[in-house]
Coordinates of C-alpha atoms and ligand atoms in Angstrom, one line a residue:
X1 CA -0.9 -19.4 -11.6
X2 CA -4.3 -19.0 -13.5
X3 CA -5.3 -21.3 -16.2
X4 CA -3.6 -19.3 -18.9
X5 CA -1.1 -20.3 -20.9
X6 CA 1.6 -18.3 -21.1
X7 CA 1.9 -18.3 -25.1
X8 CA -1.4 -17.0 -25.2
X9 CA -1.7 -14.0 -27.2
X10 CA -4.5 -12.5 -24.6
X11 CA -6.3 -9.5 -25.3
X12 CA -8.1 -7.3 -22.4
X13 CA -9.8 -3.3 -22.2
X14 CA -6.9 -1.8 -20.0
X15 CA -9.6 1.7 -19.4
X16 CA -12.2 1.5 -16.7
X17 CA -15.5 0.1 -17.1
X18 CA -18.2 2.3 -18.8
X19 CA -18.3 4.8 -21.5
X20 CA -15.2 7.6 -21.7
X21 CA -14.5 9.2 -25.0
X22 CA -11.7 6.7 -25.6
X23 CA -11.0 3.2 -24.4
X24 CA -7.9 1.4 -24.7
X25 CA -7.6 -2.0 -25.6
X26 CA -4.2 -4.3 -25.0
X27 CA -3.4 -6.8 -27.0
X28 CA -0.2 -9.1 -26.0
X29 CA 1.6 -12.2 -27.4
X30 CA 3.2 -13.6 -30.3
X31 CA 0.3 -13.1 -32.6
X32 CA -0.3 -9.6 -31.6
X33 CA 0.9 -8.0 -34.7
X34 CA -0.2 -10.6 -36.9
X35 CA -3.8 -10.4 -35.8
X36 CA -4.0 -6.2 -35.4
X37 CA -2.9 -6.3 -39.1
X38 CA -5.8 -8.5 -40.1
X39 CA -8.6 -6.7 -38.7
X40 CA -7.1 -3.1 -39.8
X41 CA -7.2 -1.2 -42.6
X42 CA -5.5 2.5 -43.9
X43 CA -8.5 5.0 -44.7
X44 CA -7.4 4.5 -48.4
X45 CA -8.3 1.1 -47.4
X46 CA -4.9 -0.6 -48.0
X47 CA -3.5 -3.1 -45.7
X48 CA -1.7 -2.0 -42.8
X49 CA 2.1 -2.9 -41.4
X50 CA 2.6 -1.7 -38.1
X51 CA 6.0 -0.8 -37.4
X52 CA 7.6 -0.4 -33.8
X53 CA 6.8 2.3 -31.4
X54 CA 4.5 3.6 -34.0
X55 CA 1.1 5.1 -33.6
X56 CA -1.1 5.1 -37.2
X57 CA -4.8 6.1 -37.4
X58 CA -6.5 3.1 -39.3
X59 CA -9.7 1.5 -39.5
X60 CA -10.9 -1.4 -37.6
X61 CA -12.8 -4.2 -39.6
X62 CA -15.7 -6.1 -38.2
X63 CA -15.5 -8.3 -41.4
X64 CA -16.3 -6.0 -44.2
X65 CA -17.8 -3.2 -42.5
X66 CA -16.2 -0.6 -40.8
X67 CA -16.1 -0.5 -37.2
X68 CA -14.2 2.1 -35.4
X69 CA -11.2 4.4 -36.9
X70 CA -9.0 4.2 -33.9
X71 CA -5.4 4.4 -33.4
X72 CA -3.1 1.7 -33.1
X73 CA 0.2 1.2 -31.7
X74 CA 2.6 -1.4 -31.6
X75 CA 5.3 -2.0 -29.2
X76 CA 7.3 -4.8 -30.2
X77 CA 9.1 -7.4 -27.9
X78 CA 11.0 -7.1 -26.0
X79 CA 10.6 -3.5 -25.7
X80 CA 7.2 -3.5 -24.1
X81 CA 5.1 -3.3 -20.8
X82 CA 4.6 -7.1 -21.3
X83 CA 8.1 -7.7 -23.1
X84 CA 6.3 -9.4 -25.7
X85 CA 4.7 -8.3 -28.8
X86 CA 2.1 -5.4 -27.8
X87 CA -0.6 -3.5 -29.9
X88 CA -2.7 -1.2 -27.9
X89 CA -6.1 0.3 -29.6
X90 CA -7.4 3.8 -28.8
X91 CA -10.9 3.2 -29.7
X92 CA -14.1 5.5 -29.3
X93 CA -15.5 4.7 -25.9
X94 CA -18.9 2.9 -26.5
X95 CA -19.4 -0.3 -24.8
X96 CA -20.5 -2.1 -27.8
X97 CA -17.1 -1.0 -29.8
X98 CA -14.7 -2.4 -27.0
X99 CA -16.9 -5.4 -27.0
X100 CA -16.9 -6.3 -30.5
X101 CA -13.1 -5.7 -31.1
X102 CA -12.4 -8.1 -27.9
X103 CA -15.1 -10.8 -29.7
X104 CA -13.4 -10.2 -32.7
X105 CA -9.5 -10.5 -31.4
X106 CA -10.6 -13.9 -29.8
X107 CA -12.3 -14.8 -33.3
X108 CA -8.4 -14.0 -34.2
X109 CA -7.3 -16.6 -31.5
X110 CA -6.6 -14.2 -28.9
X111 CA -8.1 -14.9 -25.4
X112 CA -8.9 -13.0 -22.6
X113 CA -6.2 -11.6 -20.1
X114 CA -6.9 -12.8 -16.7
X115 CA -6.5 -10.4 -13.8
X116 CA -3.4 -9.1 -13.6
X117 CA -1.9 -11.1 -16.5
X118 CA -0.5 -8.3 -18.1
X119 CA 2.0 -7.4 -14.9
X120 CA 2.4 -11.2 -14.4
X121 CA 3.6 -11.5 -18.3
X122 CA 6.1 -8.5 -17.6
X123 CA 7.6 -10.1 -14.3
X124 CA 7.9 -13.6 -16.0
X125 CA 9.6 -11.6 -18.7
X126 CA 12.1 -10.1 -16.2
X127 CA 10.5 -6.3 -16.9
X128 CA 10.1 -5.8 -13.1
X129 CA 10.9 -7.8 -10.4
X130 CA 7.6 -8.5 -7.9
X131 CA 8.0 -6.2 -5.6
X132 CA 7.5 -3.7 -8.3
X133 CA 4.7 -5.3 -9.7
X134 CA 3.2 -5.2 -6.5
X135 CA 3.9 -1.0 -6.8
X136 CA 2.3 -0.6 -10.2
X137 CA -1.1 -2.3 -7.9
X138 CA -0.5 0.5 -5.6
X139 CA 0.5 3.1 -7.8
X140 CA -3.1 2.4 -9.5
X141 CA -4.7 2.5 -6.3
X142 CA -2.9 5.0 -4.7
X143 CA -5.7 7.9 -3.6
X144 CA -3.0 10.6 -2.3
X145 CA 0.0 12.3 -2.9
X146 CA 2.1 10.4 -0.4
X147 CA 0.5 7.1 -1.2
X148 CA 1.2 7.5 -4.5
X149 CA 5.0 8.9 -3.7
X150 CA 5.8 5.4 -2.2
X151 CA 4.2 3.4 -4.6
X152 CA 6.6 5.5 -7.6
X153 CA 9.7 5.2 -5.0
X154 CA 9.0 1.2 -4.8
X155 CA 8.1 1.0 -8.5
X156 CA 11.8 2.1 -9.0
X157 CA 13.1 -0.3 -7.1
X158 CA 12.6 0.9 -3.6
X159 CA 14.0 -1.0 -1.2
X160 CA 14.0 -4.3 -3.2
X161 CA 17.1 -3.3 -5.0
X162 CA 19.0 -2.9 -2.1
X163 CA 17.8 -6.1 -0.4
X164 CA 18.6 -8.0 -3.6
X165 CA 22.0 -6.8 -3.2
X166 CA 22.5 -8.3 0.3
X167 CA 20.8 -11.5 -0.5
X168 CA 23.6 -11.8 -3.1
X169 CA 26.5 -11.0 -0.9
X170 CA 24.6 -14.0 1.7
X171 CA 24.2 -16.5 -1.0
X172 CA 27.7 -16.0 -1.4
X173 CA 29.0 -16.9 2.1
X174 CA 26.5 -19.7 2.1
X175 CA 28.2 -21.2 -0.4
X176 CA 31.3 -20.5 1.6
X177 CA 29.6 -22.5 4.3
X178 CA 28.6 -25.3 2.4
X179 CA 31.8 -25.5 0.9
X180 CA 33.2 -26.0 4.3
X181 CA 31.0 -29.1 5.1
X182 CA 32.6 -31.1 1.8
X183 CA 35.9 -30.3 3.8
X184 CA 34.7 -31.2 7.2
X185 CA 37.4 -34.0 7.7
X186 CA 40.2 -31.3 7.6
X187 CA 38.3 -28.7 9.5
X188 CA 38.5 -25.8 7.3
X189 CA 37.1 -22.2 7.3
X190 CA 36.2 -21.0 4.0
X191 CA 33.4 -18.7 4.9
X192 CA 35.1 -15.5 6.9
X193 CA 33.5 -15.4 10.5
X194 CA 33.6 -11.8 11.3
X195 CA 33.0 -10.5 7.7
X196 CA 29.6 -13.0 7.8
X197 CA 28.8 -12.1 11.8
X198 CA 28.8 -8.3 10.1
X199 CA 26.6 -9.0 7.0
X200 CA 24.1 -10.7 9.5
X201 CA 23.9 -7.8 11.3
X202 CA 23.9 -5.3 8.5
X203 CA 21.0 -7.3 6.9
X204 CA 19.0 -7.6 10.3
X205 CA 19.1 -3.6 11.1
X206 CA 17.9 -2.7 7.4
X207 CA 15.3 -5.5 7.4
X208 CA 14.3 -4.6 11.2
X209 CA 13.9 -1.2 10.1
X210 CA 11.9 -1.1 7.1
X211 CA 9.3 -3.8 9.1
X212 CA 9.1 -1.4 11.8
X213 CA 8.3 1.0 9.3
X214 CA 5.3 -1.4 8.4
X215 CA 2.7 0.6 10.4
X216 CA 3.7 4.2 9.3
X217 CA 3.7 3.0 5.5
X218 CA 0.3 1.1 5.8
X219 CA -1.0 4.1 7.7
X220 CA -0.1 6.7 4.9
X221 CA -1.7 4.2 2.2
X222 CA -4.8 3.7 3.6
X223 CA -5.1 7.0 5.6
X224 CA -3.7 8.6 9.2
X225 CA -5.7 7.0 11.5
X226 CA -7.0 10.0 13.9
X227 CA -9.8 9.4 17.1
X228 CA -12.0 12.4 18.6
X229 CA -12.8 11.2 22.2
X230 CA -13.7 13.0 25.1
X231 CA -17.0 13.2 27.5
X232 CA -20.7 13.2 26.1
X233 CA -21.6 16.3 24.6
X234 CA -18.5 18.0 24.5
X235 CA -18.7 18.5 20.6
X236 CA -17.1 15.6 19.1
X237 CA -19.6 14.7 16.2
X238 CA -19.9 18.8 15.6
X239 CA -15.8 19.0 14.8
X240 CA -16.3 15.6 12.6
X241 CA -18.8 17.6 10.7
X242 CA -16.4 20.6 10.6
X243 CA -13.4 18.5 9.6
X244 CA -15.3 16.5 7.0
X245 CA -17.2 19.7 5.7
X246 CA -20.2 17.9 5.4
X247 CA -23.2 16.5 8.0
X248 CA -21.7 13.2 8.8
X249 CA -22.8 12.7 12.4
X250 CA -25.9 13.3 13.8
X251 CA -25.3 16.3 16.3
X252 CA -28.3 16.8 19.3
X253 CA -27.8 18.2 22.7
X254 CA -28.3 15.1 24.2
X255 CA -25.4 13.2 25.9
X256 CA -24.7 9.8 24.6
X257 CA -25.9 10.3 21.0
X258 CA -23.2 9.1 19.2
X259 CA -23.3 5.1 19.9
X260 CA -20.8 3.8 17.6
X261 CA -17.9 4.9 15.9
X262 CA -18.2 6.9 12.4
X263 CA -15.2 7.0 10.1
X264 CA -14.4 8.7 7.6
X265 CA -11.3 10.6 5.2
X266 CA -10.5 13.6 4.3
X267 CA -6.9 15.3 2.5
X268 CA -4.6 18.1 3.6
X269 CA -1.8 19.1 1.4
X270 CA -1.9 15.7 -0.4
X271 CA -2.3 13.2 3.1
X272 CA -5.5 11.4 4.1
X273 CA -6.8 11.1 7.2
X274 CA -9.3 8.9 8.6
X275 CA -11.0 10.6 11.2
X276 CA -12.9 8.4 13.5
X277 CA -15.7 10.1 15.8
X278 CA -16.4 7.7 18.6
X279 CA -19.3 7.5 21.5
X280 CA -18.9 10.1 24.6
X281 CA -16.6 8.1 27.4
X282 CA -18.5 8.2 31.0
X283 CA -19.8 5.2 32.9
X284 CA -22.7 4.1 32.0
X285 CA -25.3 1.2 32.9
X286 CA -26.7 0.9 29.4
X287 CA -25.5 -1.9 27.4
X288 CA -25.8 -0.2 23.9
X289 CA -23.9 2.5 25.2
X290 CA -21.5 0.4 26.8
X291 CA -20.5 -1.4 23.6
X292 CA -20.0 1.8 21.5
X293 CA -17.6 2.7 24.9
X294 CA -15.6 -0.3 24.2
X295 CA -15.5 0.8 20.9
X296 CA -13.8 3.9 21.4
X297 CA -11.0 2.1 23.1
X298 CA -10.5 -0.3 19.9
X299 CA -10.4 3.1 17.9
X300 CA -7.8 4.7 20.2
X301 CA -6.0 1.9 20.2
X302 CA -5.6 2.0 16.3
X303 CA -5.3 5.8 16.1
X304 CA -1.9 7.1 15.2
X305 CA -3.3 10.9 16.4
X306 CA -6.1 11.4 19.0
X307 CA -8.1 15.0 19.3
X308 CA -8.7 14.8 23.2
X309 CA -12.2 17.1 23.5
X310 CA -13.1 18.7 26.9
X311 CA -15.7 21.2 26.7
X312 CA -14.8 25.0 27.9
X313 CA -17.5 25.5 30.0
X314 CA -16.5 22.5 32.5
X315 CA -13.8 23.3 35.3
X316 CA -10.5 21.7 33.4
X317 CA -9.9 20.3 37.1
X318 CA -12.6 18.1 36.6
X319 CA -11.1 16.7 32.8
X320 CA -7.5 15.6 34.7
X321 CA -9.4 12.0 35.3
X322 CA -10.3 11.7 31.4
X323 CA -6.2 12.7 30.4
X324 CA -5.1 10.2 33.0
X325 CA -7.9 7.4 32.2
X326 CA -6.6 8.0 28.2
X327 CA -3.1 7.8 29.1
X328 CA -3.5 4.7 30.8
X329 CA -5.0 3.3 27.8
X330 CA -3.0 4.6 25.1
X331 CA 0.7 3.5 23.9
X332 CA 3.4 6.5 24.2
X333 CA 3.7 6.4 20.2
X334 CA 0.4 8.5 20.0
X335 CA 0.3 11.5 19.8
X336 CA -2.2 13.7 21.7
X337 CA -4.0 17.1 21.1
X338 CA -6.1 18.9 23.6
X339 CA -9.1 20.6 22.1
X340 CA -10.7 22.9 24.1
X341 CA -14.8 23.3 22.6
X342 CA -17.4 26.1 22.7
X343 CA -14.9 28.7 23.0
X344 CA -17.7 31.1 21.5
X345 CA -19.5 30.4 24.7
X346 CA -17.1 30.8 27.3
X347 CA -13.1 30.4 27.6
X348 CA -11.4 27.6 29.5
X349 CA -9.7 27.8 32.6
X350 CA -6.3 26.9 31.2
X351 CA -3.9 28.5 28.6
X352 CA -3.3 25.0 27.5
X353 CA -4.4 23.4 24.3
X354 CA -6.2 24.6 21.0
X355 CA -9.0 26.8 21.4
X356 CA -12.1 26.1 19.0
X357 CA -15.7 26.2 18.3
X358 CA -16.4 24.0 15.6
X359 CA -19.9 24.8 15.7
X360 CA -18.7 27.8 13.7
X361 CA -15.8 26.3 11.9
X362 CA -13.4 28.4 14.3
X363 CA -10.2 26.5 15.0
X364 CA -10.8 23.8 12.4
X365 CA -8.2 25.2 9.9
X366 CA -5.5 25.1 13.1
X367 CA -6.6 21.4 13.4
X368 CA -6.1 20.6 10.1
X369 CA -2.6 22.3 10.4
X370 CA -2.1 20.1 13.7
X371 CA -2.3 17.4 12.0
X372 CA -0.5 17.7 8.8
X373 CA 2.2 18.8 11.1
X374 CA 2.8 15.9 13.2
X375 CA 2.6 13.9 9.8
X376 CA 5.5 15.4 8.7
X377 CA 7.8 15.9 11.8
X378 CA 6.4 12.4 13.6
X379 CA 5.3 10.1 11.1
X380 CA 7.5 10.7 8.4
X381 CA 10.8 11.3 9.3
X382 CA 12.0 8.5 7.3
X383 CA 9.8 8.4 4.6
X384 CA 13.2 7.0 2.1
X385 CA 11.9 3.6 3.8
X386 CA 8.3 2.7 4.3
X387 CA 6.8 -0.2 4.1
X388 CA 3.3 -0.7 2.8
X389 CA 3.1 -4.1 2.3
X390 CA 1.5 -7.0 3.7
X391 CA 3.4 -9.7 2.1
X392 CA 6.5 -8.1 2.5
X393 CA 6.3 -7.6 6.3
X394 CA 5.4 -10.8 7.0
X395 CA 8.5 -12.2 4.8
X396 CA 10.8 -9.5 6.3
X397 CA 10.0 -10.9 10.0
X398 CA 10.6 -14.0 9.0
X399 CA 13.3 -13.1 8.1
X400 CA 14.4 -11.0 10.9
X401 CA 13.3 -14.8 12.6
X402 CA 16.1 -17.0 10.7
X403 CA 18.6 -14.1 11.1
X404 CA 18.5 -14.2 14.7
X405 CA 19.0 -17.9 14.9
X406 CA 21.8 -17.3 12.3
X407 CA 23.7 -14.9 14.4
X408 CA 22.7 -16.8 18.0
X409 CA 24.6 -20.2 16.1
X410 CA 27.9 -18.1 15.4
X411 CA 27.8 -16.7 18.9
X412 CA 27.3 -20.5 20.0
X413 CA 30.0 -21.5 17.8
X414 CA 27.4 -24.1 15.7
X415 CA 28.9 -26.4 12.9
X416 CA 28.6 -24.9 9.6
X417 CA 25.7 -27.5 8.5
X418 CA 23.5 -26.5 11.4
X419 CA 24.4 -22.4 10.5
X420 CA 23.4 -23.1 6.9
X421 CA 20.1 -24.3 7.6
X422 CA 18.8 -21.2 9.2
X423 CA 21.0 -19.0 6.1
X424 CA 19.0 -21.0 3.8
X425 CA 15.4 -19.9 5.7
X426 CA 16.3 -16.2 5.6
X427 CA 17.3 -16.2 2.3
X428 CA 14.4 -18.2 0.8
X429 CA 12.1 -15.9 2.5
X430 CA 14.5 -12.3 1.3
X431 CA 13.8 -14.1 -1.9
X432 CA 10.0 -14.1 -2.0
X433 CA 10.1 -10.2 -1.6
X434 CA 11.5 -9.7 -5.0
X435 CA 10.5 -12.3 -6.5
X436 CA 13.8 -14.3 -6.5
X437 CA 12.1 -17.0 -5.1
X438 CA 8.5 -17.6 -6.1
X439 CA 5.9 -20.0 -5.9
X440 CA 2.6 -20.2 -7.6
X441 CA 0.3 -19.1 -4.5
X442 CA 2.4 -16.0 -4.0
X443 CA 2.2 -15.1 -7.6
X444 CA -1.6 -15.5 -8.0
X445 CA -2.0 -13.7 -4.4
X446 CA 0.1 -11.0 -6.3
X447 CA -1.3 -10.4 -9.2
X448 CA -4.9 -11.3 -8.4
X449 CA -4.4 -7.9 -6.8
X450 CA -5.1 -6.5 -10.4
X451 CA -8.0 -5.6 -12.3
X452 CA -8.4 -7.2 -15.8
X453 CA -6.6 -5.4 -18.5
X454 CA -3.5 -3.9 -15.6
Ligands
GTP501 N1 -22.1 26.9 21.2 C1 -21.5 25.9 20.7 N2 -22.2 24.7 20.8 C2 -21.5 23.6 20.3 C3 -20.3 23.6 19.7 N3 -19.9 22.4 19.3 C4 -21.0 21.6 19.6 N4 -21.9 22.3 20.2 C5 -23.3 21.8 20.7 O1 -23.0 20.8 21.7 C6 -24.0 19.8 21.6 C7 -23.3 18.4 21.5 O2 -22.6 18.3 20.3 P1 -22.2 17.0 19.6 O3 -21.3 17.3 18.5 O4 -23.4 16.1 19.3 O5 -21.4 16.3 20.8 P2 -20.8 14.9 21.0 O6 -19.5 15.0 21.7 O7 -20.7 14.2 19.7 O8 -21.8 14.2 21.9 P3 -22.1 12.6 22.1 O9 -22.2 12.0 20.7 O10 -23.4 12.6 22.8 O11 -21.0 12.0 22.9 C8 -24.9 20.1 20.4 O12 -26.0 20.8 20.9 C9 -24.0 21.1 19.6 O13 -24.7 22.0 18.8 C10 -19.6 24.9 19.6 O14 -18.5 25.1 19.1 N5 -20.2 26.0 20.1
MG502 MG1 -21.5 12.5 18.9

């Protein structure tokens, strides 16, 4: 991947962008130490030796003029978030400094670290395997408690470490297998049926059940998906408002004002929600407001939690059409709250549901509970195992893919050479998840993940 070379020594500003009262600046590679030392200086102005897993204040040279007193600190291979030779600079946070010590570490020979290039040193280097490369991405990303719970759990090792394990014991009887077709004269069985028919079907439930996982894990990582729908005018862009604590939505007493859908988060107790307010659902001749309709079914459809509105005032008779015309629309996995509105003005006819009136931010705190609840009791009963990734869903159902065909050729009694093929295929692709097996475009789709300097 990239254009680097991978003997570089490459040097990059690891804080964000912009001025902070310190920046940190990573330098990796053979020559790291070599080139730290020639551009430092003690403040007795002796020449400096860095020793390992030591931090010294020094001064930083711009040829003979003082740049920056900063500290320094070298991390020396292979005991290092790169595994090679690492100094990292504290410097004082101006734009210019960081600048200059990057022109002068490439006057050194140094170049710059791509995106990423950093991690992708440390996986080459065996540090972490890629699946846990992938986690450091998300543990920089990661905007909420649980988000960033995951992305620590999978940094550890997660579920990779347990998959490695089984893609060991497979290789294993693979070999059995193809052991067996060097013998196929004498017709021998090397390869244990049963004990194999069992680690197919080991492998397949824990893979099965982390991709199912997919959805839940990619929902707590980018936020709960939760819809307000319900009949113009009930009061759905007033409890956005209230949720969001802030005048998202435009609110009027006319029906229909809200055309299309307005998203947007907010956190309880460390979990982010996306709340989606959505345009009133009645039938309607006018195009515009016909398209934001359609949108609200895409938004349902993509909501893990949906806050069913029906204003107090209205006969709850009349609102049985909306709970069957939702039901109809909705998957069973949803689940559903029924919001009662404009309590101050008058109190439903049922004793059914949660009784609010956003307009003056009653019932808002029991919503927020509501929700926070079903996160925890629904959505996260197996939080151990989620899956947040993309790349790793897709491999994991191909693999779920070859293991079937696996299993349905030892029910069929298939030769070993025609079982091994479809071993092979679920093994490459267990492989990609950690990293086992790796090809260039997965590794630059990885790491290109990063920011310059990660
Ligand atoms: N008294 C009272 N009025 C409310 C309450 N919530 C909303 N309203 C009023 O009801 C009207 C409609 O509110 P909206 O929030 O715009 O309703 P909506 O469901 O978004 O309407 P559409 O976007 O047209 O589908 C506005 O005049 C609000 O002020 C409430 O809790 N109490
Ligand atoms: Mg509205």
């Amino acid at each position: 991947m990239g254009k680097g070379n991978i003997k570089d020594t490459i040097c990059a500003v690891s804080t964000p962008t912009g001025v902070g009262g310190i920046a940190v600046i990573r330098l990796s590679g053979m020559e790291a130490k070599r080139m730290a030392e020639s551009c430092l200086k003690t403040p007795s102005n002796k020449s400096v030796i860095l020793k390992n897993r030591n931090a010294k204040f020094v001064v930083f040279y711009d040829g003979d003029a003082m740049l920056d007193e900063l500290v320094a600190t070298y991390f020396a291979a292979p005991h290092s978030y790169t595994g090679e030779d690492v100094v990292e600079f504290s410097c004082h946070g101006s734009t210019y400094i960081q600048q200059r010590i990057l022109q002068i570490l490439i006057g050194f020979g140094a170049r710059l670290a791509e995106a990423g290039e950093f991690t992708l040193r440390a996986f080459l280097n065996g540090r972490l395997d890629l699946s846990q490369a992938e986690a450091v991405a998300d543990l920089i990303d990661s905007q909420s408690q649980i988000a960033h719970h995951l992305a620590v759990s999978q940094m550890r090792g997660g579920y990779a470490k347990e998959l490695e394990q089984l893609r060991q014991e497979l290789i294993d009887t693979t070999a059995l297998l193809e052991l067996e077709l060097d013998f196929s004269e004498e017709d021998l069985e090397f390869a244990n049926r049963e004990r194999l028919m069992d680690m197919v079907v080991e492998l397949y439930s824990k893979v099965k059940r982390l991709s199912d996982s997919f959805q839940t894990g990619n929902a707590i990582k980018n936020g709960i998906p939760v819809a307000i729908v319900g009949r113009p005018n009930v009061g759905k862009s007033t409890l956005l408002n209230a949720l969001l604590n802030e005048d998202r939505a435009i609110v009027s007493d006319t029906p229909g004002t809200t055309r299309d859908t307005i998203e947007d988060s907010f956190f309880v107790d460390g979990i982010e929600f996306r709340i989606i307010d959505t345009a009133g659902l009645r039938d309607s001749d006018d195009p515009l407001e016909k398209m934001g309709i359609e949108r609200t079914y895409k938004a349902l459809e993509k909501s893990s939690i949906i806050l069913l509105l029906h204003d107090s005032q209205l006969p709850f008779e009349e609102f049985k059409d909306d709970i069957e015309a939702l039901a109809n629309h909705c998957h069973i996995d949803k689940t559903i709250l029924l919001v009662h509105t404009k309590c101050d003005l008058c109190k439903p006819d049922i004793d059914r549901g949660l009784m609010t009136a956003a307009k003056n931010g009653k019932g808002v705190e029991e919503i927020k509970r509501f929700l926070v609840k079903t996160v925890r009791e629904k959505i996260l009963k197996n939080t151990d195992v989620l899956l947040t990734n993309a790349r790793h869903y897709e491999a994991m159902n191909k693999v779920l893919a070859a293991l079937y065909e696996v299993r349905k050729g030892m029910e069929a009694d298939l030769t070993p050479d025609l079982l091994v093929i479809d071993m092979r295929d679920a093994l490459y692709h267990l492989g990609t998840i950690t990293g086992k097996v790796s090809s260039d475009d997965v590794l630059s789709s990885v790491f290109s993940r990063f920011c310059v300097g990660k």
